[in-house]
PDB file of C-alpha atoms in Angstrom:
ATOM      1  CA  MET X   1     135.375 123.365 -16.843  1.00 29.00           C
ATOM      2  CA  SER X   2     136.144 120.432 -14.549  1.00 35.00           C
ATOM      3  CA  SER X   3     138.393 121.088 -11.563  1.00 36.00           C
ATOM      4  CA  TRP X   4     140.944 118.502 -12.680  1.00 39.00           C
ATOM      5  CA  ASN X   5     141.774 120.754 -15.655  1.00 36.00           C
ATOM      6  CA  HIS X   6     142.617 123.892 -13.681  1.00 34.00           C
ATOM      7  CA  VAL X   7     143.605 122.578 -10.302  1.00 38.00           C
ATOM      8  CA  SER X   8     146.736 124.722 -10.029  1.00 37.00           C
ATOM      9  CA  ARG X   9     144.528 127.797  -9.649  1.00 36.00           C
ATOM     10  CA  ILE X  10     142.557 126.411  -6.722  1.00 38.00           C
ATOM     11  CA  TRP X  11     143.550 127.364  -3.182  1.00 42.00           C
ATOM     12  CA  LEU X  12     143.123 125.268  -0.075  1.00 44.00           C
ATOM     13  CA  ILE X  13     143.179 126.609   3.457  1.00 43.00           C
ATOM     14  CA  VAL X  14     145.545 124.740   5.741  1.00 44.00           C
ATOM     15  CA  THR X  15     143.726 123.943   8.958  1.00 42.00           C
ATOM     16  CA  GLU X  16     145.682 125.377  11.876  1.00 44.00           C
ATOM     17  CA  THR X  17     145.277 127.822  14.734  1.00 38.00           C
ATOM     18  CA  PRO X  18     146.362 131.290  13.489  1.00 40.00           C
ATOM     19  CA  THR X  19     148.635 133.425  15.622  1.00 41.00           C
ATOM     20  CA  LEU X  20     147.898 137.069  16.402  1.00 43.00           C
ATOM     21  CA  ASN X  21     148.401 139.303  13.341  1.00 49.00           C
ATOM     22  CA  ALA X  22     149.871 136.384  11.380  1.00 46.00           C
ATOM     23  CA  PRO X  23     148.400 135.710   7.913  1.00 55.00           C
ATOM     24  CA  GLN X  24     146.757 132.323   7.471  1.00 61.00           C
ATOM     25  CA  LYS X  25     148.877 130.009   5.341  1.00 72.00           C
ATOM     26  CA  GLN X  26     147.469 128.852   2.036  1.00 84.00           C
ATOM     27  CA  ALA X  27     148.361 125.787   0.005  1.00 87.00           C
ATOM     28  CA  ILE X  28     148.128 125.187  -3.739  1.00 91.00           C
ATOM     29  CA  PHE X  29     146.782 121.837  -4.922  1.00 94.00           C
ATOM     30  CA  ARG X  30     149.625 119.793  -6.443  1.00 93.00           C
ATOM     31  CA  PRO X  31     148.284 116.686  -8.240  1.00 93.00           C
ATOM     32  CA  GLU X  32     151.591 116.290 -10.072  1.00 94.00           C
ATOM     33  CA  VAL X  33     152.806 114.226  -7.112  1.00 92.00           C
ATOM     34  CA  TYR X  34     151.014 111.385  -8.924  1.00 92.00           C
ATOM     35  CA  GLU X  35     152.929 111.861 -12.175  1.00 94.00           C
ATOM     36  CA  VAL X  36     155.523 109.070 -12.275  1.00 92.00           C
ATOM     37  CA  ASN X  37     157.922 107.348 -14.668  1.00 94.00           C
ATOM     38  CA  THR X  38     157.703 103.690 -13.668  1.00 93.00           C
ATOM     39  CA  VAL X  39     155.263 101.172 -12.242  1.00 89.00           C
ATOM     40  CA  GLN X  40     157.416 100.932  -9.107  1.00 87.00           C
ATOM     41  CA  GLN X  41     157.132 104.698  -8.562  1.00 87.00           C
ATOM     42  CA  ALA X  42     153.388 104.458  -9.115  1.00 85.00           C
ATOM     43  CA  MET X  43     153.140 101.742  -6.485  1.00 82.00           C
ATOM     44  CA  SER X  44     155.038 103.899  -3.983  1.00 85.00           C
ATOM     45  CA  VAL X  45     152.808 106.970  -4.346  1.00 80.00           C
ATOM     46  CA  THR X  46     149.459 105.164  -4.514  1.00 82.00           C
ATOM     47  CA  VAL X  47     150.087 102.581  -1.783  1.00 77.00           C
ATOM     48  CA  THR X  48     152.432 104.428   0.512  1.00 80.00           C
ATOM     49  CA  ALA X  49     154.827 102.873   2.991  1.00 80.00           C
ATOM     50  CA  GLU X  50     153.547 103.605   6.490  1.00 82.00           C
ATOM     51  CA  ALA X  51     154.943 102.914   9.956  1.00 76.00           C
ATOM     52  CA  GLY X  52     155.066  99.172  10.453  1.00 77.00           C
ATOM     53  CA  THR X  53     154.608  98.199   6.812  1.00 78.00           C
ATOM     54  CA  SER X  54     156.019  98.701   3.313  1.00 86.00           C
ATOM     55  CA  THR X  55     154.502  99.460  -0.072  1.00 82.00           C
ATOM     56  CA  GLU X  56     155.159  95.878  -1.189  1.00 88.00           C
ATOM     57  CA  GLU X  57     153.549  94.351   1.902  1.00 85.00           C
ATOM     58  CA  ARG X  58     150.490  96.589   1.658  1.00 85.00           C
ATOM     59  CA  TRP X  59     150.203  95.911  -2.076  1.00 81.00           C
ATOM     60  CA  GLU X  60     150.214  92.152  -1.522  1.00 90.00           C
ATOM     61  CA  LYS X  61     147.984  91.907   1.562  1.00 90.00           C
ATOM     62  CA  GLU X  62     145.480  94.658   0.730  1.00 90.00           C
ATOM     63  CA  THR X  63     145.081  93.524  -2.863  1.00 92.00           C
ATOM     64  CA  ALA X  64     144.325  89.934  -1.826  1.00 95.00           C
ATOM     65  CA  PHE X  65     141.724  91.076   0.713  1.00 96.00           C
ATOM     66  CA  LEU X  66     140.118  93.645  -1.594  1.00 97.00           C
ATOM     67  CA  LEU X  67     139.967  91.194  -4.495  1.00 97.00           C
ATOM     68  CA  GLU X  68     137.900  88.741  -2.460  1.00 96.00           C
ATOM     69  CA  ASP X  69     135.805  91.387  -0.699  1.00 97.00           C
ATOM     70  CA  ILE X  70     134.966  93.317  -3.870  1.00 98.00           C
ATOM     71  CA  GLY X  71     134.075  90.107  -5.696  1.00 95.00           C
ATOM     72  CA  ARG X  72     131.791  89.033  -2.859  1.00 95.00           C
ATOM     73  CA  HIS X  73     129.958  92.350  -2.532  1.00 97.00           C
ATOM     74  CA  LEU X  74     129.779  93.270  -6.222  1.00 97.00           C
ATOM     75  CA  GLU X  75     129.110  89.729  -7.534  1.00 96.00           C
ATOM     76  CA  LEU X  76     131.417  89.962 -10.541  1.00 97.00           C
ATOM     77  CA  ASP X  77     131.543  87.693 -13.580  1.00 96.00           C
ATOM     78  CA  GLN X  78     132.593  87.821 -17.233  1.00 96.00           C
ATOM     79  CA  GLU X  79     129.502  89.836 -18.167  1.00 96.00           C
ATOM     80  CA  THR X  80     130.228  92.600 -15.646  1.00 97.00           C
ATOM     81  CA  CYS X  81     131.762  95.944 -16.604  1.00 98.00           C
ATOM     82  CA  VAL X  82     133.407  97.644 -13.625  1.00 99.00           C
ATOM     83  CA  LEU X  83     134.396 101.299 -13.315  1.00 99.00           C
ATOM     84  CA  ASP X  84     137.681 101.577 -11.369  1.00 99.00           C
ATOM     85  CA  TYR X  85     137.830 105.285 -10.490  1.00 99.00           C
ATOM     86  CA  GLY X  86     141.342 106.356  -9.513  1.00 98.00           C
ATOM     87  CA  CYS X  87     142.773 103.137 -10.921  1.00 97.00           C
ATOM     88  CA  GLY X  88     146.418 104.222 -10.795  1.00 96.00           C
ATOM     89  CA  VAL X  89     148.433 101.649 -12.738  1.00 95.00           C
ATOM     90  CA  GLY X  90     145.604  99.146 -12.368  1.00 96.00           C
ATOM     91  CA  ARG X  91     146.356  97.298  -9.139  1.00 95.00           C
ATOM     92  CA  LEU X  92     142.747  96.145  -8.634  1.00 97.00           C
ATOM     93  CA  SER X  93     141.814  96.311 -12.306  1.00 98.00           C
ATOM     94  CA  LYS X  94     144.374  93.619 -13.100  1.00 98.00           C
ATOM     95  CA  ALA X  95     143.440  91.480 -10.103  1.00 98.00           C
ATOM     96  CA  LEU X  96     139.710  91.640 -10.893  1.00 98.00           C
ATOM     97  CA  ILE X  97     140.183  90.773 -14.558  1.00 98.00           C
ATOM     98  CA  ASP X  98     142.513  87.874 -13.740  1.00 98.00           C
ATOM     99  CA  GLU X  99     140.190  86.474 -11.045  1.00 98.00           C
ATOM    100  CA  TYR X 100     136.689  87.136 -12.399  1.00 97.00           C
ATOM    101  CA  GLY X 101     137.175  87.757 -16.120  1.00 98.00           C
ATOM    102  CA  CYS X 102     135.177  90.993 -15.938  1.00 98.00           C
ATOM    103  CA  ARG X 103     135.740  94.043 -18.101  1.00 98.00           C
ATOM    104  CA  VAL X 104     137.204  97.115 -16.385  1.00 99.00           C
ATOM    105  CA  VAL X 105     137.187 100.773 -17.365  1.00 99.00           C
ATOM    106  CA  GLY X 106     139.928 102.428 -15.354  1.00 99.00           C
ATOM    107  CA  VAL X 107     139.822 106.183 -14.802  1.00 99.00           C
ATOM    108  CA  ASP X 108     142.689 108.287 -13.495  1.00 98.00           C
ATOM    109  CA  ALA X 109     143.548 111.984 -13.538  1.00 97.00           C
ATOM    110  CA  SER X 110     147.287 111.247 -13.860  1.00 97.00           C
ATOM    111  CA  LYS X 111     148.451 111.072 -17.473  1.00 97.00           C
ATOM    112  CA  SER X 112     151.467 108.951 -16.572  1.00 97.00           C
ATOM    113  CA  MET X 113     149.329 106.476 -14.627  1.00 96.00           C
ATOM    114  CA  ARG X 114     147.059 106.136 -17.667  1.00 98.00           C
ATOM    115  CA  LEU X 115     150.093 105.416 -19.852  1.00 97.00           C
ATOM    116  CA  LEU X 116     151.518 102.834 -17.449  1.00 97.00           C
ATOM    117  CA  ALA X 117     148.249 101.067 -16.604  1.00 97.00           C
ATOM    118  CA  PRO X 118     147.790  99.095 -19.866  1.00 98.00           C
ATOM    119  CA  GLU X 119     151.392  97.886 -19.545  1.00 96.00           C
ATOM    120  CA  TYR X 120     150.718  96.659 -16.000  1.00 96.00           C
ATOM    121  CA  VAL X 121     147.245  95.178 -16.525  1.00 98.00           C
ATOM    122  CA  LEU X 122     148.061  93.502 -19.861  1.00 97.00           C
ATOM    123  CA  SER X 123     144.501  92.651 -20.834  1.00 98.00           C
ATOM    124  CA  GLU X 124     142.216  93.436 -23.742  1.00 98.00           C
ATOM    125  CA  ARG X 125     139.405  93.595 -21.193  1.00 98.00           C
ATOM    126  CA  PHE X 126     140.913  96.783 -19.726  1.00 99.00           C
ATOM    127  CA  THR X 127     140.341 100.328 -20.979  1.00 98.00           C
ATOM    128  CA  VAL X 128     141.680 103.484 -19.357  1.00 99.00           C
ATOM    129  CA  TRP X 129     140.206 107.001 -19.574  1.00 99.00           C
ATOM    130  CA  SER X 130     140.749 110.406 -18.040  1.00 98.00           C
ATOM    131  CA  PRO X 131     137.962 111.886 -15.874  1.00 98.00           C
ATOM    132  CA  ASP X 132     137.081 114.245 -18.730  1.00 98.00           C
ATOM    133  CA  VAL X 133     136.663 111.347 -21.150  1.00 98.00           C
ATOM    134  CA  LEU X 134     134.474 109.543 -18.614  1.00 99.00           C
ATOM    135  CA  ALA X 135     132.279 112.638 -18.275  1.00 98.00           C
ATOM    136  CA  LYS X 136     131.930 112.845 -22.067  1.00 98.00           C
ATOM    137  CA  MET X 137     131.096 109.155 -22.336  1.00 99.00           C
ATOM    138  CA  VAL X 138     128.485 109.447 -19.578  1.00 99.00           C
ATOM    139  CA  ALA X 139     126.898 112.319 -21.502  1.00 98.00           C
ATOM    140  CA  LYS X 140     126.663 109.942 -24.475  1.00 98.00           C
ATOM    141  CA  GLY X 141     124.934 107.280 -22.399  1.00 98.00           C
ATOM    142  CA  PHE X 142     127.777 105.173 -20.951  1.00 98.00           C
ATOM    143  CA  ARG X 143     126.734 103.344 -17.773  1.00 98.00           C
ATOM    144  CA  VAL X 144     128.063 100.524 -15.602  1.00 98.00           C
ATOM    145  CA  GLN X 145     126.420  98.398 -12.921  1.00 98.00           C
ATOM    146  CA  ARG X 146     129.496  98.227 -10.676  1.00 99.00           C
ATOM    147  CA  ALA X 147     132.147 100.733  -9.566  1.00 99.00           C
ATOM    148  CA  LEU X 148     135.013 100.955  -7.115  1.00 98.00           C
ATOM    149  CA  CYS X 149     136.997 103.872  -5.740  1.00 98.00           C
ATOM    150  CA  LEU X 150     139.949 102.961  -3.491  1.00 97.00           C
ATOM    151  CA  TRP X 151     142.105 105.417  -1.495  1.00 95.00           C
ATOM    152  CA  VAL X 152     141.042 108.241  -3.825  1.00 96.00           C
ATOM    153  CA  LEU X 153     138.428 110.574  -2.354  1.00 97.00           C
ATOM    154  CA  GLN X 154     140.649 111.742   0.504  1.00 95.00           C
ATOM    155  CA  HIS X 155     143.126 113.116  -2.065  1.00 95.00           C
ATOM    156  CA  VAL X 156     141.023 114.759  -4.808  1.00 96.00           C
ATOM    157  CA  LEU X 157     140.459 118.505  -4.888  1.00 95.00           C
ATOM    158  CA  ASP X 158     136.659 118.325  -5.030  1.00 97.00           C
ATOM    159  CA  PRO X 159     135.245 115.068  -3.628  1.00 97.00           C
ATOM    160  CA  ALA X 160     131.668 116.187  -4.301  1.00 97.00           C
ATOM    161  CA  GLU X 161     132.444 116.530  -8.010  1.00 98.00           C
ATOM    162  CA  VAL X 162     134.089 113.111  -8.174  1.00 98.00           C
ATOM    163  CA  VAL X 163     131.265 111.408  -6.257  1.00 98.00           C
ATOM    164  CA  GLN X 164     128.770 113.034  -8.624  1.00 98.00           C
ATOM    165  CA  LEU X 165     130.704 111.775 -11.664  1.00 99.00           C
ATOM    166  CA  ILE X 166     130.922 108.229 -10.331  1.00 99.00           C
ATOM    167  CA  GLY X 167     127.211 108.318  -9.534  1.00 98.00           C
ATOM    168  CA  SER X 168     126.355 109.551 -13.008  1.00 98.00           C
ATOM    169  CA  ALA X 169     128.280 106.630 -14.533  1.00 99.00           C
ATOM    170  CA  LEU X 170     126.355 104.068 -12.460  1.00 98.00           C
ATOM    171  CA  SER X 171     123.011 102.722 -13.599  1.00 98.00           C
ATOM    172  CA  ASP X 172     120.114 103.004 -11.159  1.00 97.00           C
ATOM    173  CA  GLY X 173     120.558 100.244  -8.598  1.00 98.00           C
ATOM    174  CA  GLY X 174     124.268  99.952  -9.409  1.00 98.00           C
ATOM    175  CA  LEU X 175     126.775  99.220  -6.646  1.00 99.00           C
ATOM    176  CA  LEU X 176     129.809 101.213  -5.509  1.00 99.00           C
ATOM    177  CA  TYR X 177     132.607  99.815  -3.330  1.00 99.00           C
ATOM    178  CA  ALA X 178     134.707 102.571  -1.731  1.00 98.00           C
ATOM    179  CA  LEU X 179     137.724 102.614   0.581  1.00 97.00           C
ATOM    180  CA  ASN X 180     138.922 105.923   1.962  1.00 96.00           C
ATOM    181  CA  GLN X 181     140.848 107.517   4.761  1.00 93.00           C
ATOM    182  CA  LEU X 182     138.569 109.095   7.365  1.00 93.00           C
ATOM    183  CA  THR X 183     140.389 112.432   7.194  1.00 93.00           C
ATOM    184  CA  ARG X 184     141.252 114.364   4.062  1.00 94.00           C
ATOM    185  CA  CYS X 185     144.860 114.215   2.838  1.00 93.00           C
ATOM    186  CA  VAL X 186     145.194 116.627  -0.091  1.00 95.00           C
ATOM    187  CA  PRO X 187     148.572 116.977  -1.888  1.00 94.00           C
ATOM    188  CA  THR X 188     149.786 120.592  -1.903  1.00 93.00           C
ATOM    189  CA  ASN X 189     152.979 122.627  -2.100  1.00 91.00           C
ATOM    190  CA  LEU X 190     152.995 122.565   1.716  1.00 90.00           C
ATOM    191  CA  GLY X 191     152.642 118.791   1.932  1.00 91.00           C
ATOM    192  CA  TYR X 192     149.432 116.853   2.540  1.00 91.00           C
ATOM    193  CA  VAL X 193     146.716 118.899   4.239  1.00 93.00           C
ATOM    194  CA  ASN X 194     143.264 118.307   5.666  1.00 93.00           C
ATOM    195  CA  ASP X 195     140.840 120.814   4.141  1.00 92.00           C
ATOM    196  CA  GLY X 196     137.952 119.619   6.311  1.00 93.00           C
ATOM    197  CA  LYS X 197     135.722 118.365   3.492  1.00 95.00           C
ATOM    198  CA  ASP X 198     133.503 115.453   4.509  1.00 96.00           C
ATOM    199  CA  VAL X 199     133.828 112.576   2.046  1.00 96.00           C
ATOM    200  CA  GLU X 200     131.324 110.358   3.849  1.00 95.00           C
ATOM    201  CA  ALA X 201     128.699 113.096   3.765  1.00 96.00           C
ATOM    202  CA  GLU X 202     129.097 113.409  -0.006  1.00 97.00           C
ATOM    203  CA  LEU X 203     128.668 109.653  -0.435  1.00 97.00           C
ATOM    204  CA  ASP X 204     125.618 109.669   1.849  1.00 97.00           C
ATOM    205  CA  LYS X 205     123.953 112.328  -0.322  1.00 96.00           C
ATOM    206  CA  ARG X 206     124.000 110.178  -3.446  1.00 96.00           C
ATOM    207  CA  PHE X 207     123.974 106.556  -2.340  1.00 98.00           C
ATOM    208  CA  ASP X 208     122.146 104.185  -0.034  1.00 98.00           C
ATOM    209  CA  ILE X 209     124.732 102.720   2.339  1.00 97.00           C
ATOM    210  CA  LEU X 210     124.484  98.929   2.510  1.00 98.00           C
ATOM    211  CA  ASN X 211     127.517  98.267   4.687  1.00 95.00           C
ATOM    212  CA  ARG X 212     130.199 100.287   6.473  1.00 96.00           C
ATOM    213  CA  SER X 213     133.323  98.879   8.099  1.00 95.00           C
ATOM    214  CA  SER X 214     137.080  99.382   8.310  1.00 95.00           C
ATOM    215  CA  LEU X 215     139.981  97.679   6.605  1.00 94.00           C
ATOM    216  CA  PRO X 216     140.754  94.619   8.775  1.00 93.00           C
ATOM    217  CA  ALA X 217     143.833  95.077  10.955  1.00 89.00           C
ATOM    218  CA  GLU X 218     145.197  91.692   9.893  1.00 89.00           C
ATOM    219  CA  VAL X 219     145.713  92.898   6.306  1.00 90.00           C
ATOM    220  CA  THR X 220     147.322  96.207   7.276  1.00 88.00           C
ATOM    221  CA  THR X 221     148.530  98.053  10.386  1.00 86.00           C
ATOM    222  CA  PRO X 222     146.269  98.971  13.319  1.00 87.00           C
ATOM    223  CA  GLN X 223     146.794 102.653  12.497  1.00 89.00           C
ATOM    224  CA  ILE X 224     145.720 102.288   8.861  1.00 89.00           C
ATOM    225  CA  ALA X 225     142.780 100.095   9.862  1.00 90.00           C
ATOM    226  CA  GLN X 226     141.531 102.663  12.386  1.00 92.00           C
ATOM    227  CA  ALA X 227     141.929 105.512   9.884  1.00 92.00           C
ATOM    228  CA  SER X 228     140.082 103.728   7.061  1.00 94.00           C
ATOM    229  CA  ARG X 229     136.456 103.419   6.067  1.00 96.00           C
ATOM    230  CA  LEU X 230     135.061 100.763   3.740  1.00 97.00           C
ATOM    231  CA  ALA X 231     131.579 101.193   2.333  1.00 97.00           C
ATOM    232  CA  VAL X 232     129.332  99.287  -0.047  1.00 98.00           C
ATOM    233  CA  MET X 233     126.640 101.493  -1.551  1.00 98.00           C
ATOM    234  CA  ARG X 234     123.751 101.330  -3.997  1.00 98.00           C
ATOM    235  CA  LYS X 235     122.640 104.101  -6.318  1.00 98.00           C
ATOM    236  CA  PRO X 236     118.939 104.743  -5.643  1.00 96.00           C
ATOM    237  CA  GLU X 237     116.420 104.001  -8.354  1.00 89.00           C
ATOM    238  CA  ALA X 238     115.187 107.110 -10.136  1.00 79.00           C
ATOM    239  CA  PRO X 239     111.629 108.056  -9.100  1.00 75.00           C
ATOM    240  CA  ALA X 240     108.958 106.929 -11.535  1.00 66.00           C
ATOM    241  CA  GLU X 241     107.668 109.702 -13.758  1.00 63.00           C
TER     242      GLU X 241
END
């Protein structure tokens, strides 16, 4: 069974220095923080307001930059089908469809995000699935040549599992565009915690890295820029039999 179906039973260790004879605190994964009622609430939890900027400002500036950068690196057109893993309400899905006319399959673990996304994107070229549906479709032969995963892997319970799923959905030679926070930030009953898992290492195991950089400071704050990592990757060709 996939971890996104029984996440409430999984325990994360909060990284801290234990005191003498004091039990180490434990935190329970709480993905329900991403269950929302409105598009505005979805915006606030997926593109958070940080010191020096607001959700609205980040949404506008980051989206404009990412739209151009993704289009340039992934070379999108009307024939392209893009996997948007962790699509939320479809911030980039909508922008990519409007700009490039591509088809987008959005995937999100949040049921409410999946319900709100079609309302926000408003396009027949957009489809939204759960991770379980994606896994089933991959087993039936579904593949894409392009994928993106933005501000997602630092939050998921098992980044290795998610990276594996994205990789399995990509055709050999397919491209992945990823943006993540350098440190893990996992939602729990004790707040957001760093469980020490290495997202970059998981990506390096499965993809050839074509380019690594950070989010430019001019489209965000210096703190967010320094804490971010952008990467463009290619899925290796399968060895000839």
